[in-house]
C-alpha cells in the first residue's frame, strides 16, 4: 500500500491539530488568528450553520460532474485556492507546491503579491494553471504596474485586486505570537515590494497612511489602462460596493471578510453573499471565501449564488503536514466529498445547484 502524506488524519480537525505541531508557534499564530476579538473569524463558520440542505431523492446520480467554468475557463471543480502570503514559512515547497497541486487537480489558484516565491517561480512550477495574481497596491503606481506586467508576461490569467486592506487589521494575537507583517519576512517578488501598512501613524492631529491607501475607484481605470487581464475585486461585503464594481465593468468580485483578519465585526462572508449575488450575479461573476471547510459548505455557498468558492487556511494546514502532495490530497478528498454531497442531494451537475437546495434554519 502506498503511503500518502495525509494518511492517518481522517478528519479536518486532525489535520489542523497536526499542522499546529509542524509549524513554529509564530507561523501558527500568523495562519490561524483573526483581527481583534475574532468575531468575524468566528462568524464565518457560524454563518454556514444557519443553513441546512434540502436533499432531493431518486434523481439517478450514477454520474456526478463537478466541472465548472470560471471566467470562461473550464475547471474540474468550482473551488479556488485563496491568495495567502508567505507560504514558504509554512513548508519549504511553499507556493510552488500549492501551485502544482492545484494544477494537478485542475483547480484555480490565486497567488499573493507577498508570496515567498516570485510570481515567475510559481508560474514555472505550474505553467498550465489556471492561475491568477493577487495585487496589493504599492505606494507608487509604477511598482504596481511592474507587478501587473510581470504577471501578464508569466501567464496569470486575471488580476485580483484586494480592496479590503488600506491598512492591516489589528491582529493582536498574531503580533503577540511573534509574527509581524513587515520587511522582516522574506518575499519573492523583489525588495521593492512592500506589504500594506501595519497601522496609521499619528502626525497630530490626524493619522496618516502610505500612498497605497489613497486608492479610490479611479484606480480601476488605471489598471485597465495598463493591462488587458480581467480584474476581480476581492474583499467586497456591501451591496453598494458590489453595484459599483459592476458599474466599473469588473469581471468578478470575491465576497470576503479576508478570513476575519481585517475588520473585526465585519459581516461573515456567507451572510453578505446572497443579496450581492442576487443583485449583480448576472452582470459579473461572484465568488466567496471565508470559513469554507467541507463539501456541505461548498454546496451552501454555491446555492446562495457563488460561482466558485475559495479555500484559505485548510490549504495551509495540508501544506504544513504534507507539502504540495498534502494539498493535492486535500483537494482531491474535498472534491470527492463534494461529489458525494451532490449525489446525496440529487444534483448531477453544478448548474443544478440552486437556491432551492438550501433553507435558512429558523
Ligand atoms: C495566512 C493567510 C494569509 C493571507 N494572505 C492574503 C494575501 O496575501 N492577500 C489576500 O488578498 N488575502 C490573503 N488572505 C485571505 C485569504 O485570501 C482568504 O480571504 C481567507 O483566508 C479565507 O478564509 P479561510 O481561511 O477561513 O478559508 C490570507 C489568509 C491567511 C489565512
PDB file of N, CA, C and O in Angstrom, residues 212-260:
ATOM      1  N   UNK A 212      -0.469  53.979  -0.872  1.00  0.00           N
ATOM      2  CA  UNK A 212      -1.350  52.940  -1.422  1.00  0.00           C
ATOM      3  C   UNK A 212      -2.749  53.017  -0.819  1.00  0.00           C
ATOM      4  O   UNK A 212      -3.723  52.564  -1.423  1.00  0.00           O
ATOM      5  N   UNK A 213      -2.863  53.625   0.373  1.00  0.00           N
ATOM      6  CA  UNK A 213      -4.177  53.785   0.998  1.00  0.00           C
ATOM      7  C   UNK A 213      -4.991  54.883   0.307  1.00  0.00           C
ATOM      8  O   UNK A 213      -6.176  55.052   0.587  1.00  0.00           O
ATOM      9  N   UNK A 214      -4.369  55.605  -0.614  1.00  0.00           N
ATOM     10  CA  UNK A 214      -5.071  56.709  -1.297  1.00  0.00           C
ATOM     11  C   UNK A 214      -5.997  56.213  -2.406  1.00  0.00           C
ATOM     12  O   UNK A 214      -6.761  56.991  -2.968  1.00  0.00           O
ATOM     13  N   UNK A 215      -5.927  54.921  -2.720  1.00  0.00           N
ATOM     14  CA  UNK A 215      -6.685  54.427  -3.885  1.00  0.00           C
ATOM     15  C   UNK A 215      -8.177  54.686  -3.738  1.00  0.00           C
ATOM     16  O   UNK A 215      -8.750  54.513  -2.670  1.00  0.00           O
ATOM     17  N   UNK A 216      -8.799  55.114  -4.832  1.00  0.00           N
ATOM     18  CA  UNK A 216     -10.263  55.157  -4.900  1.00  0.00           C
ATOM     19  C   UNK A 216     -10.673  54.422  -6.177  1.00  0.00           C
ATOM     20  O   UNK A 216      -9.844  53.758  -6.806  1.00  0.00           O
ATOM     21  N   UNK A 217     -11.946  54.562  -6.580  1.00  0.00           N
ATOM     22  CA  UNK A 217     -12.426  53.741  -7.698  1.00  0.00           C
ATOM     23  C   UNK A 217     -11.707  54.071  -9.004  1.00  0.00           C
ATOM     24  O   UNK A 217     -11.709  53.271  -9.940  1.00  0.00           O
ATOM     25  N   UNK A 218     -11.062  55.222  -9.049  1.00  0.00           N
ATOM     26  CA  UNK A 218     -10.305  55.595 -10.243  1.00  0.00           C
ATOM     27  C   UNK A 218      -9.139  54.652 -10.514  1.00  0.00           C
ATOM     28  O   UNK A 218      -8.674  54.529 -11.656  1.00  0.00           O
ATOM     29  N   UNK A 219      -8.678  53.948  -9.487  1.00  0.00           N
ATOM     30  CA  UNK A 219      -7.555  53.019  -9.668  1.00  0.00           C
ATOM     31  C   UNK A 219      -7.926  51.939 -10.690  1.00  0.00           C
ATOM     32  O   UNK A 219      -7.057  51.386 -11.375  1.00  0.00           O
ATOM     33  N   UNK A 220      -9.221  51.661 -10.805  1.00  0.00           N
ATOM     34  CA  UNK A 220      -9.631  50.598 -11.737  1.00  0.00           C
ATOM     35  C   UNK A 220      -9.378  51.029 -13.172  1.00  0.00           C
ATOM     36  O   UNK A 220      -8.974  50.220 -14.009  1.00  0.00           O
ATOM     37  N   UNK A 221      -9.578  52.317 -13.451  1.00  0.00           N
ATOM     38  CA  UNK A 221      -9.259  52.821 -14.797  1.00  0.00           C
ATOM     39  C   UNK A 221      -7.752  52.730 -15.036  1.00  0.00           C
ATOM     40  O   UNK A 221      -7.301  52.388 -16.132  1.00  0.00           O
ATOM     41  N   UNK A 222      -6.975  53.049 -13.995  1.00  0.00           N
ATOM     42  CA  UNK A 222      -5.515  52.956 -14.141  1.00  0.00           C
ATOM     43  C   UNK A 222      -5.101  51.520 -14.461  1.00  0.00           C
ATOM     44  O   UNK A 222      -4.260  51.276 -15.330  1.00  0.00           O
ATOM     45  N   UNK A 223      -5.711  50.561 -13.744  1.00  0.00           N
ATOM     46  CA  UNK A 223      -5.356  49.158 -14.001  1.00  0.00           C
ATOM     47  C   UNK A 223      -5.759  48.750 -15.419  1.00  0.00           C
ATOM     48  O   UNK A 223      -4.997  48.082 -16.113  1.00  0.00           O
ATOM     49  N   UNK A 224      -6.943  49.181 -15.831  1.00  0.00           N
ATOM     50  CA  UNK A 224      -7.400  48.856 -17.192  1.00  0.00           C
ATOM     51  C   UNK A 224      -6.451  49.432 -18.239  1.00  0.00           C
ATOM     52  O   UNK A 224      -6.249  48.842 -19.292  1.00  0.00           O
ATOM     53  N   UNK A 225      -5.878  50.595 -17.907  1.00  0.00           N
ATOM     54  CA  UNK A 225      -5.041  51.243 -18.921  1.00  0.00           C
ATOM     55  C   UNK A 225      -3.689  50.538 -19.073  1.00  0.00           C
ATOM     56  O   UNK A 225      -2.998  50.741 -20.051  1.00  0.00           O
ATOM     57  N   UNK A 226      -3.319  49.698 -18.123  1.00  0.00           N
ATOM     58  CA  UNK A 226      -2.010  49.035 -18.242  1.00  0.00           C
ATOM     59  C   UNK A 226      -2.125  47.538 -18.508  1.00  0.00           C
ATOM     60  O   UNK A 226      -1.123  46.868 -18.715  1.00  0.00           O
ATOM     61  N   UNK A 227      -3.339  46.990 -18.474  1.00  0.00           N
ATOM     62  CA  UNK A 227      -3.447  45.539 -18.643  1.00  0.00           C
ATOM     63  C   UNK A 227      -4.761  45.159 -19.304  1.00  0.00           C
ATOM     64  O   UNK A 227      -5.793  45.777 -19.065  1.00  0.00           O
ATOM     65  N   UNK A 228      -4.687  44.108 -20.097  1.00  0.00           N
ATOM     66  CA  UNK A 228      -5.917  43.576 -20.711  1.00  0.00           C
ATOM     67  C   UNK A 228      -6.541  42.489 -19.864  1.00  0.00           C
ATOM     68  O   UNK A 228      -7.586  41.937 -20.225  1.00  0.00           O
ATOM     69  N   UNK A 229      -5.892  42.122 -18.775  1.00  0.00           N
ATOM     70  CA  UNK A 229      -6.405  40.995 -17.986  1.00  0.00           C
ATOM     71  C   UNK A 229      -7.726  41.365 -17.310  1.00  0.00           C
ATOM     72  O   UNK A 229      -7.932  42.517 -16.919  1.00  0.00           O
ATOM     73  N   UNK A 230      -8.611  40.382 -17.139  1.00  0.00           N
ATOM     74  CA  UNK A 230      -9.816  40.622 -16.352  1.00  0.00           C
ATOM     75  C   UNK A 230      -9.436  41.051 -14.932  1.00  0.00           C
ATOM     76  O   UNK A 230      -8.387  40.627 -14.424  1.00  0.00           O
ATOM     77  N   UNK A 231     -10.262  41.894 -14.319  1.00  0.00           N
ATOM     78  CA  UNK A 231      -9.980  42.361 -12.956  1.00  0.00           C
ATOM     79  C   UNK A 231     -11.110  41.915 -12.023  1.00  0.00           C
ATOM     80  O   UNK A 231     -12.295  42.084 -12.326  1.00  0.00           O
ATOM     81  N   UNK A 232     -10.691  41.362 -10.907  1.00  0.00           N
ATOM     82  CA  UNK A 232     -11.627  40.889  -9.880  1.00  0.00           C
ATOM     83  C   UNK A 232     -11.333  41.667  -8.603  1.00  0.00           C
ATOM     84  O   UNK A 232     -10.157  41.826  -8.236  1.00  0.00           O
ATOM     85  N   UNK A 233     -12.355  42.171  -7.942  1.00  0.00           N
ATOM     86  CA  UNK A 233     -12.133  42.865  -6.671  1.00  0.00           C
ATOM     87  C   UNK A 233     -12.374  41.894  -5.530  1.00  0.00           C
ATOM     88  O   UNK A 233     -13.444  41.288  -5.439  1.00  0.00           O
ATOM     89  N   UNK A 234     -11.379  41.777  -4.643  1.00  0.00           N
ATOM     90  CA  UNK A 234     -11.509  40.841  -3.515  1.00  0.00           C
ATOM     91  C   UNK A 234     -11.678  41.624  -2.221  1.00  0.00           C
ATOM     92  O   UNK A 234     -10.854  42.495  -1.917  1.00  0.00           O
ATOM     93  N   UNK A 235     -12.760  41.278  -1.497  1.00  0.00           N
ATOM     94  CA  UNK A 235     -12.970  41.925  -0.216  1.00  0.00           C
ATOM     95  C   UNK A 235     -14.192  42.825  -0.223  1.00  0.00           C
ATOM     96  O   UNK A 235     -14.235  43.850   0.449  1.00  0.00           O
ATOM     97  N   UNK A 236     -15.210  42.419  -0.993  1.00  0.00           N
ATOM     98  CA  UNK A 236     -16.466  43.192  -1.068  1.00  0.00           C
ATOM     99  C   UNK A 236     -17.467  42.587  -0.072  1.00  0.00           C
ATOM    100  O   UNK A 236     -17.656  41.374  -0.033  1.00  0.00           O
ATOM    101  N   UNK A 237     -18.105  43.462   0.711  1.00  0.00           N
ATOM    102  CA  UNK A 237     -19.108  42.982   1.671  1.00  0.00           C
ATOM    103  C   UNK A 237     -20.418  43.755   1.592  1.00  0.00           C
ATOM    104  O   UNK A 237     -21.391  43.375   2.239  1.00  0.00           O
ATOM    105  N   UNK A 238     -20.434  44.867   0.847  1.00  0.00           N
ATOM    106  CA  UNK A 238     -21.667  45.663   0.798  1.00  0.00           C
ATOM    107  C   UNK A 238     -22.265  45.637  -0.606  1.00  0.00           C
ATOM    108  O   UNK A 238     -21.542  45.537  -1.608  1.00  0.00           O
ATOM    109  N   UNK A 239     -23.581  45.762  -0.625  1.00  0.00           N
ATOM    110  CA  UNK A 239     -24.295  45.815  -1.896  1.00  0.00           C
ATOM    111  C   UNK A 239     -23.864  47.045  -2.708  1.00  0.00           C
ATOM    112  O   UNK A 239     -23.725  46.983  -3.932  1.00  0.00           O
ATOM    113  N   UNK A 240     -23.625  48.159  -2.005  1.00  0.00           N
ATOM    114  CA  UNK A 240     -23.232  49.386  -2.705  1.00  0.00           C
ATOM    115  C   UNK A 240     -21.931  49.174  -3.474  1.00  0.00           C
ATOM    116  O   UNK A 240     -21.810  49.568  -4.639  1.00  0.00           O
ATOM    117  N   UNK A 241     -20.947  48.566  -2.823  1.00  0.00           N
ATOM    118  CA  UNK A 241     -19.666  48.341  -3.490  1.00  0.00           C
ATOM    119  C   UNK A 241     -19.795  47.298  -4.606  1.00  0.00           C
ATOM    120  O   UNK A 241     -19.118  47.398  -5.639  1.00  0.00           O
ATOM    121  N   UNK A 242     -20.640  46.302  -4.375  1.00  0.00           N
ATOM    122  CA  UNK A 242     -20.837  45.283  -5.426  1.00  0.00           C
ATOM    123  C   UNK A 242     -21.439  45.941  -6.678  1.00  0.00           C
ATOM    124  O   UNK A 242     -21.000  45.687  -7.804  1.00  0.00           O
ATOM    125  N   UNK A 243     -22.433  46.819  -6.456  1.00  0.00           N
ATOM    126  CA  UNK A 243     -23.040  47.532  -7.597  1.00  0.00           C
ATOM    127  C   UNK A 243     -21.995  48.386  -8.298  1.00  0.00           C
ATOM    128  O   UNK A 243     -21.953  48.466  -9.518  1.00  0.00           O
ATOM    129  N   UNK A 244     -21.178  49.026  -7.504  1.00  0.00           N
ATOM    130  CA  UNK A 244     -20.166  49.913  -8.075  1.00  0.00           C
ATOM    131  C   UNK A 244     -19.150  49.110  -8.884  1.00  0.00           C
ATOM    132  O   UNK A 244     -18.701  49.547  -9.943  1.00  0.00           O
ATOM    133  N   UNK A 245     -18.784  47.935  -8.387  1.00  0.00           N
ATOM    134  CA  UNK A 245     -17.873  47.066  -9.142  1.00  0.00           C
ATOM    135  C   UNK A 245     -18.502  46.702 -10.483  1.00  0.00           C
ATOM    136  O   UNK A 245     -17.824  46.681 -11.516  1.00  0.00           O
ATOM    137  N   UNK A 246     -19.794  46.436 -10.463  1.00  0.00           N
ATOM    138  CA  UNK A 246     -20.486  46.089 -11.712  1.00  0.00           C
ATOM    139  C   UNK A 246     -20.492  47.301 -12.652  1.00  0.00           C
ATOM    140  O   UNK A 246     -20.243  47.161 -13.856  1.00  0.00           O
ATOM    141  N   UNK A 247     -20.746  48.480 -12.093  1.00  0.00           N
ATOM    142  CA  UNK A 247     -20.756  49.691 -12.939  1.00  0.00           C
ATOM    143  C   UNK A 247     -19.384  49.946 -13.546  1.00  0.00           C
ATOM    144  O   UNK A 247     -19.268  50.489 -14.636  1.00  0.00           O
ATOM    145  N   UNK A 248     -18.317  49.549 -12.825  1.00  0.00           N
ATOM    146  CA  UNK A 248     -16.961  49.710 -13.360  1.00  0.00           C
ATOM    147  C   UNK A 248     -16.555  48.540 -14.257  1.00  0.00           C
ATOM    148  O   UNK A 248     -15.367  48.382 -14.552  1.00  0.00           O
ATOM    149  N   UNK A 249     -17.527  47.709 -14.616  1.00  0.00           N
ATOM    150  CA  UNK A 249     -17.286  46.586 -15.538  1.00  0.00           C
ATOM    151  C   UNK A 249     -16.232  45.608 -15.045  1.00  0.00           C
ATOM    152  O   UNK A 249     -15.473  45.048 -15.851  1.00  0.00           O
ATOM    153  N   UNK A 250     -16.181  45.422 -13.726  1.00  0.00           N
ATOM    154  CA  UNK A 250     -15.292  44.377 -13.227  1.00  0.00           C
ATOM    155  C   UNK A 250     -15.797  43.016 -13.714  1.00  0.00           C
ATOM    156  O   UNK A 250     -17.002  42.810 -13.851  1.00  0.00           O
ATOM    157  N   UNK A 251     -14.862  42.089 -13.946  1.00  0.00           N
ATOM    158  CA  UNK A 251     -15.284  40.763 -14.392  1.00  0.00           C
ATOM    159  C   UNK A 251     -15.788  39.920 -13.218  1.00  0.00           C
ATOM    160  O   UNK A 251     -16.551  38.977 -13.418  1.00  0.00           O
ATOM    161  N   UNK A 252     -15.330  40.238 -12.011  1.00  0.00           N
ATOM    162  CA  UNK A 252     -15.765  39.433 -10.866  1.00  0.00           C
ATOM    163  C   UNK A 252     -15.492  40.133  -9.551  1.00  0.00           C
ATOM    164  O   UNK A 252     -14.774  41.142  -9.503  1.00  0.00           O
ATOM    165  N   UNK A 253     -16.115  39.601  -8.494  1.00  0.00           N
ATOM    166  CA  UNK A 253     -15.810  40.071  -7.134  1.00  0.00           C
ATOM    167  C   UNK A 253     -15.709  38.860  -6.220  1.00  0.00           C
ATOM    168  O   UNK A 253     -16.369  37.842  -6.457  1.00  0.00           O
ATOM    169  N   UNK A 254     -14.864  38.987  -5.209  1.00  0.00           N
ATOM    170  CA  UNK A 254     -14.840  37.960  -4.163  1.00  0.00           C
ATOM    171  C   UNK A 254     -15.489  38.558  -2.931  1.00  0.00           C
ATOM    172  O   UNK A 254     -14.964  39.527  -2.355  1.00  0.00           O
ATOM    173  N   UNK A 255     -16.649  38.026  -2.572  1.00  0.00           N
ATOM    174  CA  UNK A 255     -17.296  38.438  -1.328  1.00  0.00           C
ATOM    175  C   UNK A 255     -16.470  37.804  -0.197  1.00  0.00           C
ATOM    176  O   UNK A 255     -16.334  36.584  -0.120  1.00  0.00           O
ATOM    177  N   UNK A 256     -15.869  38.661   0.623  1.00  0.00           N
ATOM    178  CA  UNK A 256     -14.886  38.137   1.576  1.00  0.00           C
ATOM    179  C   UNK A 256     -14.663  39.125   2.706  1.00  0.00           C
ATOM    180  O   UNK A 256     -14.637  40.335   2.467  1.00  0.00           O
ATOM    181  N   UNK A 257     -14.512  38.592   3.927  1.00  0.00           N
ATOM    182  CA  UNK A 257     -14.031  39.448   5.018  1.00  0.00           C
ATOM    183  C   UNK A 257     -12.571  39.116   5.347  1.00  0.00           C
ATOM    184  O   UNK A 257     -12.128  39.316   6.474  1.00  0.00           O
ATOM    185  N   UNK A 258     -11.867  38.570   4.355  1.00  0.00           N
ATOM    186  CA  UNK A 258     -10.433  38.306   4.482  1.00  0.00           C
ATOM    187  C   UNK A 258     -10.157  37.274   5.577  1.00  0.00           C
ATOM    188  O   UNK A 258      -9.185  37.372   6.320  1.00  0.00           O
ATOM    189  N   UNK A 259     -11.055  36.300   5.678  1.00  0.00           N
ATOM    190  CA  UNK A 259     -10.854  35.271   6.703  1.00  0.00           C
ATOM    191  C   UNK A 259     -10.885  35.850   8.111  1.00  0.00           C
ATOM    192  O   UNK A 259     -10.251  35.320   9.024  1.00  0.00           O
ATOM    193  N   UNK A 260     -11.651  36.935   8.295  1.00  0.00           N
ATOM    194  CA  UNK A 260     -11.760  37.547   9.636  1.00  0.00           C
ATOM    195  C   UNK A 260     -10.481  38.210  10.100  1.00  0.00           C
ATOM    196  O   UNK A 260     -10.297  38.448  11.298  1.00  0.00           O
TER     197      UNK A 260
END
